[in-house]
C-alpha cells in the first residue's frame, strides 16, 4: 500500500508506533500534534530524549539508572551500607523509596527468573550481587522481588545462594493492602497474611 | 458473539500486556490450550490476579473472543502456596508446565494431558520426589503415542532372559541388547525404574531416594522428550 503521507511524516508515525502501548492510531495523533507545536517545544522534547539517552546509564554498584558512575542512592554516604534490598527493576526502587521506611542500599536484578522465557540466573545481575556481599560488608539482604511465580522463584533461588554466606536473608511480607476489605481478598494473599501474622504489642 | 463458557485449567504461562493486564495461557480440561486476557490483574487490588499465576489450578469463566478470550472470573481449585514453598517444588512444577505447553494444541481438547498435569502438580505439592518430573515425562510420551519398547531389543527382537538390555536409543524408541547397542547406555536399575513408571507402579518409582539411578532416569526422560518435541527443555537445565 502506498502511504498517503509524505515520507518524513510516515517515518515519524512508524517510529512512534514502536513505543510500548502506542498503536498506529495513537502514533498518528501524536505525530500530528508534534507537527502543530512550535519548533522550540519540539526541540526541547528531542533534546530531552537525547540527553537522557546520552547521560543515563546503569549504576556500577547496584544497576539502578544513574547519571554518573554511581546512582544517587549509592553515592549517599548517610545510607546504611550493611542492608541491601534486592529488586527486579529500577521502577521498584521508586516505589520502595516512597515508603520512606528503608535506609539501606539497593541491588537491581534487571528482571526475574523465567525458565519458560529462557531467563536464568546468568541473564540477571546475580553474580554481581554475590560479589557485593563481602566487598561492602553486607549483613542483611532483603528479597523484594514481585510476589508472583517468577519473583518467588527468583527469591528462593537467591536465598539458596546467599544463605551459606552466613548473613540474614529476609523476604518482604505479603498481605492485604491498606484500606482494602477482607471479604474481597483472594485466598492466596489472605493465607499468606495469616501465615505472616505477628504478636500485637501495645507500645 | 460474546459467548460465556466455564472450564477448569492449569495456568501454563503468562505474558504482560499493556499497563496492568496479562495474557494467561491455560491448559483446560475441555477446550485444550486457551489464551485469554486477564484485565487489571497486575494491580495490587486485583481480585483474581493471585489465582492466575503459572502453576495455579483454577475454575474459570471465560468470554470467547476472536483472537483471545477474556477471563471474567477465576477461583482456585487447589491452593498454589505449596508449589511456591520451596525451590524444588517450584522448579519441578515449571518443568511440568514447560512440557505441557510444548505438547498441547490450542483449542484441541486433550483431557488426558490435563489430568496428568493436575496429577503431577498434586504429587509435587505433596512431596517433590526425585523422579516426579521424569515420571511425568515418560507417561507423557507414552500417552502421545511414543511409548518406549522396554521388553524387547528393538533391533534383533531378543527378549530377556536370553539377552540383557544395556542401551536405550531415542531414534529407535526402545531398549537394545549388548550386540545391537546404540544410543544412550542404560543400567539395569534405570530400566527397572522406567518399567515401574510405565507399568502402573509409579508409586514405587516415586519412593526412590535421589541417586545415580534417578539421575540417569531423569536425564534419559528429558532427552527422550526433547527428541520428540525437537526443542530443549530449558527449566530442567536451569535448575540442575
Coordinates of C-alpha atoms in Angstrom, one line a residue:
Chain A
X1 CA 0.0 0.0 0.0
X2 CA 1.3 3.5 -0.9
X3 CA 1.4 5.8 2.1
X4 CA -0.8 8.8 2.0
X5 CA 1.7 10.9 4.0
X6 CA 4.9 12.4 2.9
X7 CA 7.8 10.2 3.8
X8 CA 9.1 12.3 6.9
X9 CA 5.6 12.1 8.5
X10 CA 5.2 8.5 7.7
X11 CA 8.7 7.8 9.3
X12 CA 7.7 9.7 12.4
X13 CA 4.4 7.8 12.7
X14 CA 6.2 4.5 12.3
X15 CA 8.8 5.4 14.9
X16 CA 6.2 6.5 17.4
X17 CA 4.2 3.3 16.8
X18 CA 7.1 1.3 18.0
X19 CA 6.8 2.7 21.5
X20 CA 5.1 0.5 24.1
X21 CA 1.3 0.8 24.3
X22 CA 1.1 3.1 21.2
X23 CA -0.8 1.7 18.3
X24 CA -0.9 3.1 14.7
X25 CA -3.8 5.5 15.5
X26 CA -2.2 6.9 18.6
X27 CA 1.1 7.3 16.7
X28 CA -0.7 9.3 14.1
X29 CA -2.4 11.5 16.6
X30 CA 0.9 12.2 18.4
X31 CA 2.7 12.8 15.1
X32 CA 0.2 15.5 14.1
X33 CA 0.3 17.1 17.5
X34 CA 4.1 17.4 17.2
X35 CA 3.8 18.9 13.8
X36 CA 1.5 21.6 15.2
X37 CA 3.8 22.5 18.1
X38 CA 6.2 25.4 17.9
X39 CA 9.7 24.3 16.8
X40 CA 11.2 25.3 20.2
X41 CA 8.9 22.8 22.0
X42 CA 9.8 20.0 19.6
X43 CA 13.5 20.8 20.0
X44 CA 13.1 20.6 23.8
X45 CA 11.5 17.2 23.6
X46 CA 14.1 15.9 21.1
X47 CA 16.8 17.3 23.4
X48 CA 15.3 15.7 26.5
X49 CA 15.3 12.3 24.8
X50 CA 18.8 12.6 23.5
X51 CA 20.1 14.0 26.8
X52 CA 18.5 11.2 28.8
X53 CA 19.8 8.5 26.4
X54 CA 23.4 10.0 26.5
X55 CA 23.7 10.7 30.2
X56 CA 21.8 7.9 31.8
X57 CA 23.5 4.6 32.4
X58 CA 23.4 1.8 35.0
X59 CA 24.9 2.4 38.4
X60 CA 28.2 0.4 38.6
X61 CA 27.3 -0.9 42.0
X62 CA 23.5 -1.5 42.1
X63 CA 22.4 -1.3 38.4
X64 CA 19.9 1.4 39.2
X65 CA 19.7 4.1 36.5
X66 CA 22.3 6.7 37.2
X67 CA 23.8 9.9 35.7
X68 CA 27.4 9.3 36.9
X69 CA 29.2 6.1 37.8
X70 CA 27.0 5.7 40.9
X71 CA 23.3 6.3 41.4
X72 CA 22.2 9.0 43.9
X73 CA 21.4 6.3 46.5
X74 CA 24.7 4.5 46.2
X75 CA 26.5 7.9 46.3
X76 CA 24.7 8.9 49.5
X77 CA 27.1 8.2 52.5
X78 CA 24.3 8.6 55.1
X79 CA 22.6 5.4 53.9
X80 CA 23.2 2.1 55.7
X81 CA 25.7 0.1 53.6
X82 CA 25.1 -3.2 55.5
X83 CA 21.5 -3.7 54.3
X84 CA 20.7 -4.3 50.7
X85 CA 17.3 -4.6 49.2
X86 CA 17.1 -6.7 46.0
X87 CA 14.5 -5.6 43.4
X88 CA 13.7 -6.6 39.9
X89 CA 13.6 -3.2 38.2
X90 CA 14.7 0.4 38.8
X91 CA 11.0 1.3 39.0
X92 CA 10.7 -0.8 42.1
X93 CA 13.2 1.4 43.9
X94 CA 11.0 4.4 43.3
X95 CA 8.1 2.6 44.9
X96 CA 10.2 1.5 47.9
X97 CA 11.7 4.9 48.4
X98 CA 8.2 6.4 48.6
X99 CA 7.6 4.4 51.7
X100 CA 10.4 6.3 53.5
X101 CA 11.0 3.1 55.6
X102 CA 14.2 1.9 54.1
X103 CA 17.6 3.5 54.6
X104 CA 19.8 0.9 53.1
X105 CA 21.1 0.4 49.6
X106 CA 19.6 -1.5 46.6
X107 CA 20.5 -4.0 44.0
X108 CA 18.6 -4.2 40.8
X109 CA 18.5 -7.6 39.1
X110 CA 17.1 -6.2 35.8
X111 CA 14.5 -8.9 35.6
X112 CA 13.2 -12.0 37.2
X113 CA 14.0 -15.7 36.5
X114 CA 11.6 -17.1 34.0
X115 CA 12.7 -20.5 32.7
X116 CA 9.9 -20.7 30.1
X117 CA 11.3 -17.5 28.5
X118 CA 14.9 -18.7 28.9
X119 CA 15.8 -16.1 31.5
X120 CA 18.0 -17.8 34.0
X121 CA 20.5 -16.7 36.7
X122 CA 23.1 -15.8 34.1
X123 CA 20.8 -13.2 32.5
X124 CA 20.3 -11.4 35.8
X125 CA 22.7 -9.4 37.9
X126 CA 23.0 -12.2 40.5
X127 CA 26.8 -12.8 40.3
X128 CA 27.2 -9.1 40.8
X129 CA 25.1 -9.2 43.9
X130 CA 27.2 -12.1 45.4
X131 CA 30.4 -10.2 44.8
X132 CA 29.0 -7.2 46.7
X133 CA 28.3 -9.1 49.9
X134 CA 31.9 -9.4 51.1
X135 CA 33.2 -6.2 49.4
X136 CA 30.7 -4.0 51.2
X137 CA 30.3 -5.9 54.4
X138 CA 26.6 -6.6 53.9
X139 CA 24.9 -8.3 56.8
X140 CA 21.3 -8.4 55.6
X141 CA 19.7 -8.9 52.2
X142 CA 16.0 -8.2 51.8
X143 CA 14.5 -10.0 48.8
X144 CA 12.0 -7.6 47.3
X145 CA 11.1 -9.4 44.1
X146 CA 7.5 -9.3 42.9
X147 CA 5.1 -11.7 44.7
X148 CA 4.4 -13.7 41.6
X149 CA 5.7 -17.0 40.4
X150 CA 8.8 -15.6 38.7
X151 CA 9.6 -13.3 41.6
X152 CA 9.1 -16.1 44.2
X153 CA 11.3 -18.5 42.2
X154 CA 14.0 -15.8 41.9
X155 CA 13.8 -15.1 45.7
X156 CA 14.1 -18.8 46.5
X157 CA 17.0 -19.2 44.2
X158 CA 18.7 -16.2 45.7
X159 CA 18.1 -17.4 49.2
X160 CA 19.7 -20.7 48.4
X161 CA 22.8 -18.9 47.1
X162 CA 23.0 -16.3 49.9
X163 CA 22.3 -18.4 53.0
X164 CA 25.7 -20.3 53.0
X165 CA 27.4 -16.9 53.2
X166 CA 26.2 -16.5 56.8
X167 CA 24.1 -13.4 56.5
X168 CA 20.5 -12.6 57.3
X169 CA 18.3 -13.2 54.3
X170 CA 14.7 -11.9 54.5
X171 CA 11.7 -11.8 52.2
X172 CA 9.3 -8.9 52.2
X173 CA 6.0 -9.9 53.8
X174 CA 2.9 -10.1 51.6
X175 CA -0.6 -9.4 52.9
X176 CA -3.6 -7.2 52.5
X177 CA -3.5 -3.7 51.0
X178 CA -4.2 -0.9 53.5
X179 CA -7.7 0.3 53.0
X180 CA -8.9 -3.0 51.5
X181 CA -11.7 -5.3 52.5
X182 CA -11.0 -8.7 53.9
X183 CA -14.0 -10.3 52.2
X184 CA -12.7 -9.4 48.8
X185 CA -9.2 -10.7 49.4
X186 CA -8.1 -13.7 47.4
X187 CA -7.3 -16.9 49.4
X188 CA -3.6 -16.9 48.5
X189 CA -2.9 -13.4 49.8
X190 CA -5.1 -13.9 52.8
X191 CA -3.4 -17.2 53.6
X192 CA 0.0 -15.5 53.4
X193 CA -1.2 -12.7 55.6
X194 CA -2.3 -15.3 58.2
X195 CA 1.0 -17.1 57.9
X196 CA 3.0 -14.0 58.5
X197 CA 0.9 -12.7 61.4
X198 CA 2.7 -11.2 64.4
X199 CA 2.0 -10.6 68.1
X200 CA 0.4 -7.3 68.9
X201 CA 2.4 -5.2 71.3
X202 CA 0.7 -2.1 72.5
X203 CA 3.6 0.2 72.8
Chain B
X1 CA -20.6 -13.1 19.7
X2 CA -20.0 -12.8 23.5
X3 CA -20.3 -16.4 24.4
X4 CA -19.6 -17.3 28.0
X5 CA -18.2 -20.7 29.0
X6 CA -16.9 -22.4 32.1
X7 CA -13.9 -24.7 32.3
X8 CA -11.1 -25.6 34.7
X9 CA -7.5 -25.4 33.8
X10 CA -3.9 -25.1 34.9
X11 CA -2.1 -21.8 34.1
X12 CA 0.9 -22.7 31.9
X13 CA 2.4 -19.3 31.5
X14 CA 1.6 -15.6 31.5
X15 CA 2.7 -12.6 29.4
X16 CA 2.5 -8.9 30.4
X17 CA 0.0 -7.0 28.3
X18 CA -0.3 -3.2 28.3
X19 CA -0.2 -1.4 31.7
X20 CA -1.9 -3.8 34.1
X21 CA -3.2 -6.7 32.1
X22 CA -1.9 -10.2 31.4
X23 CA -2.3 -12.8 28.8
X24 CA -2.7 -16.2 30.5
X25 CA -2.2 -19.5 28.7
X26 CA -4.4 -22.1 30.3
X27 CA -4.4 -25.9 29.7
X28 CA -8.1 -26.6 30.1
X29 CA -10.0 -29.8 30.7
X30 CA -12.5 -29.3 27.8
X31 CA -11.0 -26.8 25.4
X32 CA -7.3 -27.6 25.2
X33 CA -4.9 -24.8 25.4
X34 CA -6.7 -21.4 25.7
X35 CA -5.1 -18.0 25.6
X36 CA -7.1 -15.4 27.4
X37 CA -6.7 -11.8 28.6
X38 CA -7.0 -11.2 32.3
X39 CA -7.7 -7.5 32.8
X40 CA -6.1 -5.4 35.6
X41 CA -4.5 -8.4 37.3
X42 CA -1.2 -6.7 37.8
X43 CA -2.7 -4.1 40.1
X44 CA -2.4 -4.7 43.8
X45 CA -6.2 -4.5 44.2
X46 CA -7.0 -7.1 41.6
X47 CA -9.5 -9.7 42.9
X48 CA -8.3 -12.7 41.0
X49 CA -4.8 -11.8 39.9
X50 CA -3.2 -14.0 42.5
X51 CA -5.1 -17.0 41.2
X52 CA -3.7 -16.7 37.6
X53 CA -0.1 -17.2 38.3
X54 CA 1.8 -20.1 36.5
X55 CA 1.0 -23.4 38.1
X56 CA -2.3 -22.3 39.5
X57 CA -5.2 -24.7 39.1
X58 CA -8.4 -22.7 38.6
X59 CA -12.0 -22.8 37.6
X60 CA -12.6 -20.0 35.2
X61 CA -15.4 -18.2 33.5
X62 CA -14.3 -17.1 30.0
X63 CA -15.8 -14.9 27.3
X64 CA -15.0 -16.2 23.9
X65 CA -13.2 -13.7 21.7
X66 CA -11.9 -13.6 18.2
X67 CA -8.2 -14.0 18.9
X68 CA -8.0 -14.1 22.7
X69 CA -10.7 -14.9 25.2
X70 CA -11.3 -12.8 28.3
X71 CA -11.1 -14.1 31.8
X72 CA -14.3 -13.0 33.6
X73 CA -13.9 -14.9 36.8
X74 CA -11.4 -17.2 38.4
X75 CA -11.5 -19.3 41.5
X76 CA -8.8 -21.7 42.9
X77 CA -9.4 -25.4 42.7
X78 CA -6.2 -26.1 44.6
X79 CA -4.0 -23.7 46.5
X80 CA -0.9 -22.5 44.8
X81 CA 1.0 -21.8 48.0
X82 CA 2.6 -25.3 48.4
X83 CA 4.1 -25.0 44.9
X84 CA 5.9 -21.9 45.9
X85 CA 7.0 -23.2 49.3
X86 CA 10.4 -24.5 48.1
X87 CA 12.7 -24.1 45.1
X88 CA 12.5 -27.9 44.4
X89 CA 8.7 -27.8 44.1
X90 CA 8.7 -24.6 42.0
X91 CA 11.3 -25.8 39.6
X92 CA 9.7 -29.2 39.2
X93 CA 6.3 -27.5 38.7
X94 CA 7.8 -25.3 36.0
X95 CA 9.4 -28.2 34.3
X96 CA 6.0 -29.9 34.1
X97 CA 4.4 -26.8 32.7
X98 CA 7.1 -26.4 30.0
X99 CA 6.5 -29.9 28.7
X100 CA 2.7 -29.4 28.8
X101 CA 3.0 -26.2 26.9
X102 CA 5.1 -27.9 24.2
X103 CA 2.7 -30.8 23.8
X104 CA -0.7 -29.0 24.0
X105 CA -2.5 -27.5 21.0
X106 CA -4.7 -24.5 21.0
X107 CA -8.4 -25.3 21.3
X108 CA -7.6 -29.0 20.8
X109 CA -9.1 -30.8 23.9
X110 CA -6.7 -33.2 25.5
X111 CA -8.3 -34.3 28.8
X112 CA -5.5 -37.0 29.4
X113 CA -2.8 -34.3 29.3
X114 CA -4.9 -32.1 31.6
X115 CA -5.4 -35.0 34.1
X116 CA -1.7 -35.8 34.0
X117 CA -0.6 -32.2 34.6
X118 CA -3.0 -31.9 37.5
X119 CA -1.8 -35.2 38.9
X120 CA 1.8 -34.3 38.6
X121 CA 1.2 -30.9 40.3
X122 CA -0.5 -32.7 43.2
X123 CA 2.3 -35.1 43.6
X124 CA 4.9 -32.3 43.6
X125 CA 2.9 -30.2 46.1
X126 CA 2.8 -33.3 48.4
X127 CA 6.4 -34.3 48.1
X128 CA 8.8 -33.3 45.3
X129 CA 10.3 -36.8 44.7
X130 CA 13.5 -37.1 42.5
X131 CA 11.5 -38.9 39.8
X132 CA 8.3 -36.9 39.7
X133 CA 9.3 -34.9 36.6
X134 CA 10.8 -37.9 34.9
X135 CA 7.7 -39.9 35.7
X136 CA 5.6 -37.2 34.1
X137 CA 7.8 -37.0 31.0
X138 CA 7.7 -40.8 30.4
X139 CA 4.0 -41.0 30.9
X140 CA 3.5 -38.0 28.6
X141 CA 5.5 -39.7 25.9
X142 CA 3.5 -42.9 26.3
X143 CA 0.2 -41.1 26.0
X144 CA 1.4 -39.2 22.9
X145 CA 2.0 -42.5 21.2
X146 CA 5.7 -42.6 21.9
X147 CA 5.7 -45.4 24.5
X148 CA 9.2 -46.8 24.5
X149 CA 9.7 -50.5 23.9
X150 CA 11.2 -51.9 27.2
X151 CA 10.8 -55.7 26.9
X152 CA 12.3 -56.5 23.5
X153 CA 15.5 -55.4 21.7
X154 CA 14.2 -53.0 19.1
X155 CA 16.7 -54.2 16.5
X156 CA 17.0 -58.0 16.9
X157 CA 13.8 -58.7 18.8
X158 CA 15.7 -60.6 21.6
X159 CA 14.0 -60.8 24.9
X160 CA 15.0 -61.4 28.5
X161 CA 16.5 -63.6 29.9
X162 CA 18.3 -64.6 26.7
X163 CA 19.7 -61.1 26.1
X164 CA 20.4 -58.3 28.6
X165 CA 19.4 -54.8 27.7
X166 CA 22.2 -52.3 28.0
X167 CA 21.2 -49.3 26.0
X168 CA 18.3 -47.0 25.0
X169 CA 18.1 -45.5 21.6
X170 CA 15.9 -42.4 21.2
X171 CA 15.5 -42.7 17.4
X172 CA 14.6 -46.4 17.6
X173 CA 12.3 -45.7 20.6
X174 CA 13.4 -48.5 22.9
X175 CA 16.0 -50.7 24.5
X176 CA 18.8 -52.6 22.8
X177 CA 20.8 -55.7 23.7
X178 CA 24.5 -55.8 24.1
X179 CA 25.2 -56.9 20.5
X180 CA 22.9 -54.3 18.9
X181 CA 23.6 -51.4 21.3
X182 CA 23.5 -47.8 20.2
X183 CA 22.3 -44.5 21.7
X184 CA 22.5 -43.9 25.5
X185 CA 23.8 -46.6 27.8
X186 CA 21.2 -47.7 30.3
X187 CA 21.7 -49.5 33.7
X188 CA 19.5 -52.4 34.7
X189 CA 18.3 -50.4 37.7
X190 CA 17.3 -47.5 35.5
X191 CA 15.4 -49.8 33.1
X192 CA 13.6 -51.2 36.1
X193 CA 12.6 -47.7 37.2
X194 CA 11.2 -46.8 33.8
X195 CA 9.3 -50.1 33.7
X196 CA 7.8 -49.2 37.1
X197 CA 6.8 -45.8 35.8
X198 CA 5.1 -47.1 32.7
X199 CA 3.9 -50.3 34.2
X200 CA 1.5 -48.9 36.8
X201 CA 3.9 -49.0 39.6
X202 CA 4.6 -45.2 39.7
X203 CA 4.4 -45.1 43.5
X204 CA 7.3 -47.4 43.7
X205 CA 9.4 -45.2 41.4
X206 CA 8.4 -42.0 43.3
X207 CA 9.5 -43.6 46.6
X208 CA 13.1 -43.8 45.3
X209 CA 15.7 -41.7 47.0
X210 CA 17.9 -39.4 44.9
X211 CA 20.7 -41.5 43.5
X212 CA 22.7 -42.1 40.3
X213 CA 19.8 -44.2 39.1
X214 CA 17.2 -41.4 39.5
X215 CA 19.6 -39.1 37.8
X216 CA 20.0 -41.4 34.9
X217 CA 16.3 -41.9 34.5
X218 CA 15.6 -38.2 34.7
X219 CA 18.3 -37.4 32.1
X220 CA 17.0 -40.0 29.8
X221 CA 13.4 -38.8 30.2
X222 CA 14.5 -35.3 29.3
X223 CA 16.4 -36.4 26.3
X224 CA 13.5 -38.6 25.1
X225 CA 11.1 -35.7 25.4
X226 CA 13.5 -33.2 23.8
X227 CA 13.9 -35.7 20.9
X228 CA 10.2 -35.9 20.5
X229 CA 9.3 -32.2 20.6
X230 CA 12.6 -31.2 18.9
X231 CA 13.2 -28.5 21.5
X232 CA 15.4 -28.0 24.5
X233 CA 13.7 -28.3 27.9
X234 CA 15.0 -25.1 29.5
X235 CA 13.7 -25.4 33.0
X236 CA 15.4 -28.7 33.7
X237 CA 18.8 -27.4 32.6
X238 CA 18.4 -24.2 34.6
X239 CA 18.0 -25.8 38.0
X240 CA 20.4 -28.7 37.7

